[in-house]
Amino acid sequence: MGQGTFESWKKILAITGSALAVYLIFRLVLPLLLPFLLAFLVAMLIRPSVRWLRRRLHVKESIGAVLILVSIGFFLIILVNFGGTILLKELQGLLKELQNQEIIENLTKWLNGKGGKKLILFGRDCTIWLADILRKFGEYFTWERCISYCMSHSPQLMRSCISFFTSLFVFFMASVLAVEEMERLHQRLTMCIFYKEIVDFGLFLGKICGKWLRVQGLIMLITTVVSCLGLWISGFSYALLLGIVIGLVDILPIFGTGTIYIPWLIWEFLNQNPGRGLALLILYVICYVTREFMESKLMGKCMGITAFEFLAAVYVGLKLFGAAGFILGPVGVLVIMWAGGKKGDS
């Protein structure tokens, strides 16, 4: 066996071992350590404010951390309560409208209108089929059915609530303790035999993945706010609900805001609503330009993986880890790339 073949097999084994290690860590270790990792990150973020309170007001670090975390918690509760109330009303209205037979009748009339419009797929008229799907959708997703589902699954929901509040309490206490004992934790970390590898990986992940998360989160926030305000100003119903959905769809690879805006604005123009169609076109252009500008200016090629590789990483992550795989998939690829590069250097 030649030297080149040996090196190739060595690299393949290193990548395979890294992939297996990443999977086992994400599957077994990460769920256990996640509250503490998040607590450590939060402690690093609020530590400057805690130290300012200690210098200016002579407040103990633990008490300062509690005050800051409680203040942030109250702000989030108020924000969620305000937005959740509006969102719940819009969801209730949407469920009622889905049960309205007038929607089905209008759709059928439009598809069978004077212009002879029909939904033809593979040579078949699918008008009745589409109307029947919308009718069944409206009959199934009713508010009463949602309440009935919650009541019938109350033990499972109760266990989920208990688990959530337990994790929240652990996260809160860990954040306070991490702020108070940050120096000691840093000293313990420097004594670890893998200190250099941990620091190198932290810098690598913070530079690439952290920047991607910040940019994507900012783009999603801007898209959601622009969509909500634009739909509300244009007089569309359920502006908050639809704006949030558009913002979430925009972060999905391949899809983007055009998945919702383009069919919607075409529908409005075909229904002789040029004003509403033009408003949707303007919103789509704003969201599209915002994403293209921010990704090119703020991110560039910092991820180090192509769009195809990113899509594959997201898909595999979703299959392996569920909804969390949307983040864990790309992060796992970055970890494997970093580990492969370290092996190559050695």
Short mmCIF file of N, CA and C in Angstrom, two decimals, residues 147-265:
data_model
loop_
_atom_site.label_atom_id
_atom_site.label_comp_id
_atom_site.label_asym_id
_atom_site.label_seq_id
_atom_site.Cartn_x
_atom_site.Cartn_y
_atom_site.Cartn_z
N ILE A 147 -58.77 22.48 21.60
CA ILE A 147 -58.98 22.39 23.05
C ILE A 147 -59.16 20.93 23.46
N SER A 148 -59.92 20.18 22.65
CA SER A 148 -60.14 18.76 22.95
C SER A 148 -58.83 17.98 22.92
N TYR A 149 -57.95 18.32 21.96
CA TYR A 149 -56.64 17.65 21.88
C TYR A 149 -55.82 17.93 23.13
N CYS A 150 -55.83 19.18 23.59
CA CYS A 150 -55.07 19.54 24.79
C CYS A 150 -55.60 18.80 26.01
N MET A 151 -56.93 18.66 26.11
CA MET A 151 -57.51 17.97 27.26
C MET A 151 -57.20 16.48 27.23
N SER A 152 -57.27 15.86 26.06
CA SER A 152 -57.02 14.42 25.97
C SER A 152 -55.54 14.09 26.17
N HIS A 153 -54.67 15.04 25.90
CA HIS A 153 -53.23 14.82 26.08
C HIS A 153 -52.70 15.61 27.29
N SER A 154 -53.57 15.87 28.25
CA SER A 154 -53.16 16.68 29.41
C SER A 154 -52.03 16.05 30.22
N PRO A 155 -51.99 14.71 30.44
CA PRO A 155 -50.83 14.17 31.18
C PRO A 155 -49.51 14.43 30.48
N GLN A 156 -49.48 14.24 29.17
CA GLN A 156 -48.24 14.50 28.42
C GLN A 156 -47.87 15.97 28.46
N LEU A 157 -48.88 16.85 28.31
CA LEU A 157 -48.62 18.29 28.38
C LEU A 157 -48.13 18.70 29.76
N MET A 158 -48.67 18.05 30.80
CA MET A 158 -48.26 18.36 32.17
C MET A 158 -46.80 17.96 32.38
N ARG A 159 -46.43 16.78 31.88
CA ARG A 159 -45.03 16.35 32.01
C ARG A 159 -44.11 17.29 31.25
N SER A 160 -44.54 17.73 30.08
CA SER A 160 -43.71 18.66 29.31
C SER A 160 -43.54 19.99 30.05
N CYS A 161 -44.63 20.47 30.68
CA CYS A 161 -44.55 21.72 31.43
C CYS A 161 -43.62 21.59 32.62
N ILE A 162 -43.72 20.47 33.34
CA ILE A 162 -42.85 20.25 34.50
C ILE A 162 -41.40 20.18 34.05
N SER A 163 -41.14 19.47 32.96
CA SER A 163 -39.77 19.37 32.44
C SER A 163 -39.25 20.74 32.02
N PHE A 164 -40.11 21.54 31.38
CA PHE A 164 -39.69 22.86 30.93
C PHE A 164 -39.33 23.77 32.10
N PHE A 165 -40.20 23.82 33.11
CA PHE A 165 -39.95 24.71 34.25
C PHE A 165 -38.77 24.21 35.10
N THR A 166 -38.57 22.89 35.14
CA THR A 166 -37.39 22.37 35.84
C THR A 166 -36.11 22.80 35.14
N SER A 167 -36.10 22.67 33.80
CA SER A 167 -34.93 23.11 33.03
C SER A 167 -34.73 24.61 33.16
N LEU A 168 -35.83 25.37 33.20
CA LEU A 168 -35.73 26.82 33.34
C LEU A 168 -35.13 27.20 34.69
N PHE A 169 -35.54 26.50 35.74
CA PHE A 169 -35.00 26.77 37.07
C PHE A 169 -33.51 26.44 37.14
N VAL A 170 -33.14 25.28 36.56
CA VAL A 170 -31.72 24.89 36.53
C VAL A 170 -30.91 25.91 35.75
N PHE A 171 -31.45 26.37 34.61
CA PHE A 171 -30.77 27.38 33.80
C PHE A 171 -30.59 28.68 34.58
N PHE A 172 -31.62 29.10 35.31
CA PHE A 172 -31.55 30.35 36.08
C PHE A 172 -30.47 30.24 37.16
N MET A 173 -30.49 29.16 37.94
CA MET A 173 -29.52 28.99 39.01
C MET A 173 -28.11 28.85 38.45
N ALA A 174 -27.96 28.11 37.34
CA ALA A 174 -26.64 27.94 36.75
C ALA A 174 -26.09 29.26 36.23
N SER A 175 -26.95 30.13 35.69
CA SER A 175 -26.51 31.43 35.20
C SER A 175 -25.99 32.29 36.34
N VAL A 176 -26.73 32.30 37.46
CA VAL A 176 -26.31 33.09 38.61
C VAL A 176 -24.98 32.58 39.15
N LEU A 177 -24.86 31.25 39.30
CA LEU A 177 -23.62 30.68 39.83
C LEU A 177 -22.46 30.88 38.87
N ALA A 178 -22.73 30.81 37.55
CA ALA A 178 -21.65 31.01 36.58
C ALA A 178 -21.11 32.43 36.63
N VAL A 179 -22.01 33.41 36.82
CA VAL A 179 -21.55 34.80 36.94
C VAL A 179 -20.68 34.97 38.18
N GLU A 180 -21.11 34.37 39.30
CA GLU A 180 -20.40 34.54 40.56
C GLU A 180 -19.06 33.81 40.56
N GLU A 181 -18.98 32.67 39.85
CA GLU A 181 -17.78 31.84 39.90
C GLU A 181 -17.06 31.80 38.55
N MET A 182 -17.18 32.86 37.76
CA MET A 182 -16.59 32.88 36.43
C MET A 182 -15.06 32.71 36.49
N GLU A 183 -14.41 33.40 37.40
CA GLU A 183 -12.95 33.31 37.49
C GLU A 183 -12.50 31.91 37.86
N ARG A 184 -13.19 31.29 38.81
CA ARG A 184 -12.82 29.94 39.21
C ARG A 184 -13.05 28.93 38.09
N LEU A 185 -14.16 29.10 37.36
CA LEU A 185 -14.42 28.21 36.22
C LEU A 185 -13.35 28.36 35.15
N HIS A 186 -12.91 29.59 34.94
CA HIS A 186 -11.84 29.81 33.95
C HIS A 186 -10.54 29.14 34.38
N GLN A 187 -10.23 29.20 35.67
CA GLN A 187 -9.02 28.55 36.17
C GLN A 187 -9.11 27.03 36.02
N ARG A 188 -10.31 26.47 36.29
CA ARG A 188 -10.49 25.04 36.12
C ARG A 188 -10.31 24.64 34.65
N LEU A 189 -10.82 25.50 33.75
CA LEU A 189 -10.72 25.20 32.33
C LEU A 189 -9.27 25.20 31.87
N THR A 190 -8.48 26.12 32.38
CA THR A 190 -7.06 26.18 31.98
C THR A 190 -6.28 24.95 32.44
N MET A 191 -6.77 24.27 33.47
CA MET A 191 -6.11 23.08 33.96
C MET A 191 -6.49 21.83 33.17
N CYS A 192 -7.49 21.94 32.30
CA CYS A 192 -7.96 20.78 31.53
C CYS A 192 -6.91 20.43 30.47
N ILE A 193 -6.73 19.13 30.22
CA ILE A 193 -5.72 18.68 29.26
C ILE A 193 -6.13 19.03 27.83
N PHE A 194 -7.42 19.26 27.62
CA PHE A 194 -7.90 19.63 26.28
C PHE A 194 -8.15 21.13 26.20
N TYR A 195 -7.49 21.91 27.03
CA TYR A 195 -7.75 23.36 27.06
C TYR A 195 -7.48 24.01 25.70
N LYS A 196 -6.34 23.69 25.08
CA LYS A 196 -5.98 24.30 23.80
C LYS A 196 -7.00 23.94 22.72
N GLU A 197 -7.41 22.66 22.68
CA GLU A 197 -8.39 22.24 21.68
C GLU A 197 -9.73 22.93 21.91
N ILE A 198 -10.13 23.08 23.18
CA ILE A 198 -11.41 23.73 23.49
C ILE A 198 -11.38 25.20 23.07
N VAL A 199 -10.26 25.87 23.36
CA VAL A 199 -10.14 27.28 22.99
C VAL A 199 -10.13 27.44 21.47
N ASP A 200 -9.35 26.58 20.78
CA ASP A 200 -9.29 26.66 19.32
C ASP A 200 -10.66 26.43 18.70
N PHE A 201 -11.36 25.42 19.21
CA PHE A 201 -12.68 25.12 18.66
C PHE A 201 -13.67 26.23 18.98
N GLY A 202 -13.58 26.79 20.19
CA GLY A 202 -14.47 27.89 20.55
C GLY A 202 -14.27 29.10 19.65
N LEU A 203 -13.01 29.43 19.36
CA LEU A 203 -12.73 30.55 18.47
C LEU A 203 -13.23 30.26 17.06
N PHE A 204 -13.02 29.03 16.60
CA PHE A 204 -13.48 28.64 15.25
C PHE A 204 -15.00 28.72 15.15
N LEU A 205 -15.68 28.12 16.13
CA LEU A 205 -17.15 28.10 16.10
C LEU A 205 -17.72 29.49 16.33
N GLY A 206 -17.09 30.26 17.22
CA GLY A 206 -17.59 31.61 17.47
C GLY A 206 -17.45 32.51 16.27
N LYS A 207 -16.35 32.35 15.52
CA LYS A 207 -16.12 33.20 14.36
C LYS A 207 -17.07 32.87 13.22
N ILE A 208 -17.27 31.59 12.95
CA ILE A 208 -18.06 31.19 11.78
C ILE A 208 -19.53 31.02 12.13
N CYS A 209 -19.81 30.10 13.05
CA CYS A 209 -21.21 29.79 13.37
C CYS A 209 -21.88 30.95 14.09
N GLY A 210 -21.14 31.59 15.00
CA GLY A 210 -21.73 32.72 15.72
C GLY A 210 -22.13 33.85 14.79
N LYS A 211 -21.27 34.14 13.82
CA LYS A 211 -21.60 35.20 12.86
C LYS A 211 -22.79 34.80 12.01
N TRP A 212 -22.86 33.55 11.60
CA TRP A 212 -24.00 33.09 10.80
C TRP A 212 -25.30 33.21 11.58
N LEU A 213 -25.28 32.79 12.84
CA LEU A 213 -26.49 32.87 13.65
C LEU A 213 -26.94 34.31 13.86
N ARG A 214 -25.97 35.20 14.09
CA ARG A 214 -26.33 36.61 14.28
C ARG A 214 -26.94 37.20 13.02
N VAL A 215 -26.30 36.93 11.89
CA VAL A 215 -26.80 37.50 10.63
C VAL A 215 -28.17 36.92 10.27
N GLN A 216 -28.31 35.59 10.38
CA GLN A 216 -29.60 34.98 10.04
C GLN A 216 -30.70 35.42 10.99
N GLY A 217 -30.36 35.55 12.28
CA GLY A 217 -31.36 36.03 13.23
C GLY A 217 -31.78 37.46 12.95
N LEU A 218 -30.81 38.31 12.58
CA LEU A 218 -31.12 39.70 12.25
C LEU A 218 -31.96 39.78 10.98
N ILE A 219 -31.62 38.98 9.97
CA ILE A 219 -32.41 38.97 8.73
C ILE A 219 -33.83 38.49 9.00
N MET A 220 -33.98 37.43 9.80
CA MET A 220 -35.31 36.93 10.11
C MET A 220 -36.13 37.97 10.87
N LEU A 221 -35.48 38.68 11.80
CA LEU A 221 -36.18 39.72 12.57
C LEU A 221 -36.64 40.85 11.65
N ILE A 222 -35.75 41.31 10.76
CA ILE A 222 -36.11 42.40 9.85
C ILE A 222 -37.23 41.95 8.91
N THR A 223 -37.12 40.73 8.37
CA THR A 223 -38.15 40.21 7.46
C THR A 223 -39.49 40.11 8.16
N THR A 224 -39.49 39.62 9.40
CA THR A 224 -40.74 39.48 10.14
C THR A 224 -41.36 40.84 10.44
N VAL A 225 -40.54 41.79 10.90
CA VAL A 225 -41.07 43.12 11.23
C VAL A 225 -41.59 43.82 9.98
N VAL A 226 -40.82 43.77 8.88
CA VAL A 226 -41.25 44.41 7.64
C VAL A 226 -42.55 43.78 7.13
N SER A 227 -42.62 42.45 7.18
CA SER A 227 -43.82 41.76 6.70
C SER A 227 -45.03 42.09 7.56
N CYS A 228 -44.86 42.05 8.89
CA CYS A 228 -45.98 42.36 9.78
C CYS A 228 -46.48 43.79 9.58
N LEU A 229 -45.57 44.75 9.58
CA LEU A 229 -45.96 46.15 9.42
C LEU A 229 -46.55 46.40 8.03
N GLY A 230 -45.90 45.84 7.00
CA GLY A 230 -46.38 46.05 5.64
C GLY A 230 -47.76 45.46 5.42
N LEU A 231 -47.99 44.24 5.91
CA LEU A 231 -49.31 43.62 5.76
C LEU A 231 -50.37 44.37 6.56
N TRP A 232 -49.99 44.85 7.75
CA TRP A 232 -50.94 45.60 8.58
C TRP A 232 -51.31 46.94 7.93
N ILE A 233 -50.30 47.65 7.42
CA ILE A 233 -50.56 48.94 6.76
C ILE A 233 -51.38 48.74 5.49
N SER A 234 -51.14 47.63 4.78
CA SER A 234 -51.86 47.38 3.53
C SER A 234 -53.27 46.86 3.76
N GLY A 235 -53.63 46.60 5.00
CA GLY A 235 -54.99 46.19 5.31
C GLY A 235 -55.25 44.71 5.23
N PHE A 236 -54.20 43.89 5.24
CA PHE A 236 -54.39 42.44 5.19
C PHE A 236 -54.77 41.92 6.58
N SER A 237 -55.61 40.92 6.61
CA SER A 237 -55.96 40.28 7.87
C SER A 237 -54.82 39.37 8.33
N TYR A 238 -54.76 39.15 9.65
CA TYR A 238 -53.79 38.24 10.26
C TYR A 238 -52.36 38.65 9.93
N ALA A 239 -52.09 39.95 10.00
CA ALA A 239 -50.76 40.47 9.63
C ALA A 239 -49.66 39.89 10.51
N LEU A 240 -49.89 39.82 11.82
CA LEU A 240 -48.86 39.31 12.73
C LEU A 240 -48.60 37.83 12.48
N LEU A 241 -49.65 37.04 12.36
CA LEU A 241 -49.49 35.60 12.14
C LEU A 241 -48.77 35.32 10.83
N LEU A 242 -49.21 35.99 9.75
CA LEU A 242 -48.58 35.77 8.45
C LEU A 242 -47.15 36.30 8.41
N GLY A 243 -46.89 37.43 9.08
CA GLY A 243 -45.54 37.97 9.12
C GLY A 243 -44.56 37.03 9.81
N ILE A 244 -45.00 36.41 10.90
CA ILE A 244 -44.14 35.46 11.61
C ILE A 244 -43.87 34.23 10.74
N VAL A 245 -44.92 33.73 10.07
CA VAL A 245 -44.75 32.57 9.19
C VAL A 245 -43.77 32.89 8.06
N ILE A 246 -43.90 34.08 7.46
CA ILE A 246 -42.99 34.49 6.38
C ILE A 246 -41.56 34.59 6.89
N GLY A 247 -41.36 35.15 8.10
CA GLY A 247 -40.03 35.24 8.67
C GLY A 247 -39.41 33.89 8.92
N LEU A 248 -40.21 32.92 9.37
CA LEU A 248 -39.69 31.57 9.61
C LEU A 248 -39.36 30.86 8.31
N VAL A 249 -40.22 31.03 7.29
CA VAL A 249 -39.97 30.40 6.00
C VAL A 249 -38.71 30.98 5.35
N ASP A 250 -38.43 32.25 5.62
CA ASP A 250 -37.29 32.91 4.97
C ASP A 250 -35.95 32.31 5.39
N ILE A 251 -35.86 31.76 6.60
CA ILE A 251 -34.59 31.20 7.05
C ILE A 251 -34.36 29.79 6.51
N LEU A 252 -35.40 29.18 5.93
CA LEU A 252 -35.23 27.84 5.38
C LEU A 252 -34.43 27.91 4.08
N PRO A 253 -33.47 26.99 3.90
CA PRO A 253 -32.70 27.01 2.65
C PRO A 253 -33.60 26.71 1.46
N ILE A 254 -33.30 27.32 0.32
CA ILE A 254 -34.00 27.16 -0.95
C ILE A 254 -35.32 27.92 -0.97
N PHE A 255 -36.12 27.87 0.10
CA PHE A 255 -37.47 28.43 0.08
C PHE A 255 -37.44 29.96 0.00
N GLY A 256 -37.27 30.65 1.11
CA GLY A 256 -37.25 32.11 1.12
C GLY A 256 -38.64 32.71 1.11
N THR A 257 -38.69 34.05 1.18
CA THR A 257 -39.98 34.75 1.24
C THR A 257 -40.77 34.61 -0.05
N GLY A 258 -40.08 34.40 -1.17
CA GLY A 258 -40.79 34.27 -2.44
C GLY A 258 -41.73 33.08 -2.47
N THR A 259 -41.48 32.08 -1.64
CA THR A 259 -42.36 30.92 -1.58
C THR A 259 -43.78 31.32 -1.22
N ILE A 260 -43.92 32.34 -0.40
CA ILE A 260 -45.25 32.80 0.02
C ILE A 260 -45.68 34.03 -0.78
N TYR A 261 -44.77 34.98 -0.95
CA TYR A 261 -45.15 36.25 -1.57
C TYR A 261 -45.51 36.11 -3.05
N ILE A 262 -44.73 35.36 -3.81
CA ILE A 262 -44.95 35.29 -5.27
C ILE A 262 -46.30 34.68 -5.62
N PRO A 263 -46.66 33.47 -5.10
CA PRO A 263 -48.00 32.94 -5.41
C PRO A 263 -49.12 33.86 -4.90
N TRP A 264 -48.88 34.47 -3.73
CA TRP A 264 -49.90 35.34 -3.14
C TRP A 264 -50.15 36.57 -4.01
N LEU A 265 -49.09 37.23 -4.47
CA LEU A 265 -49.29 38.44 -5.28
C LEU A 265 -49.87 38.09 -6.66
#
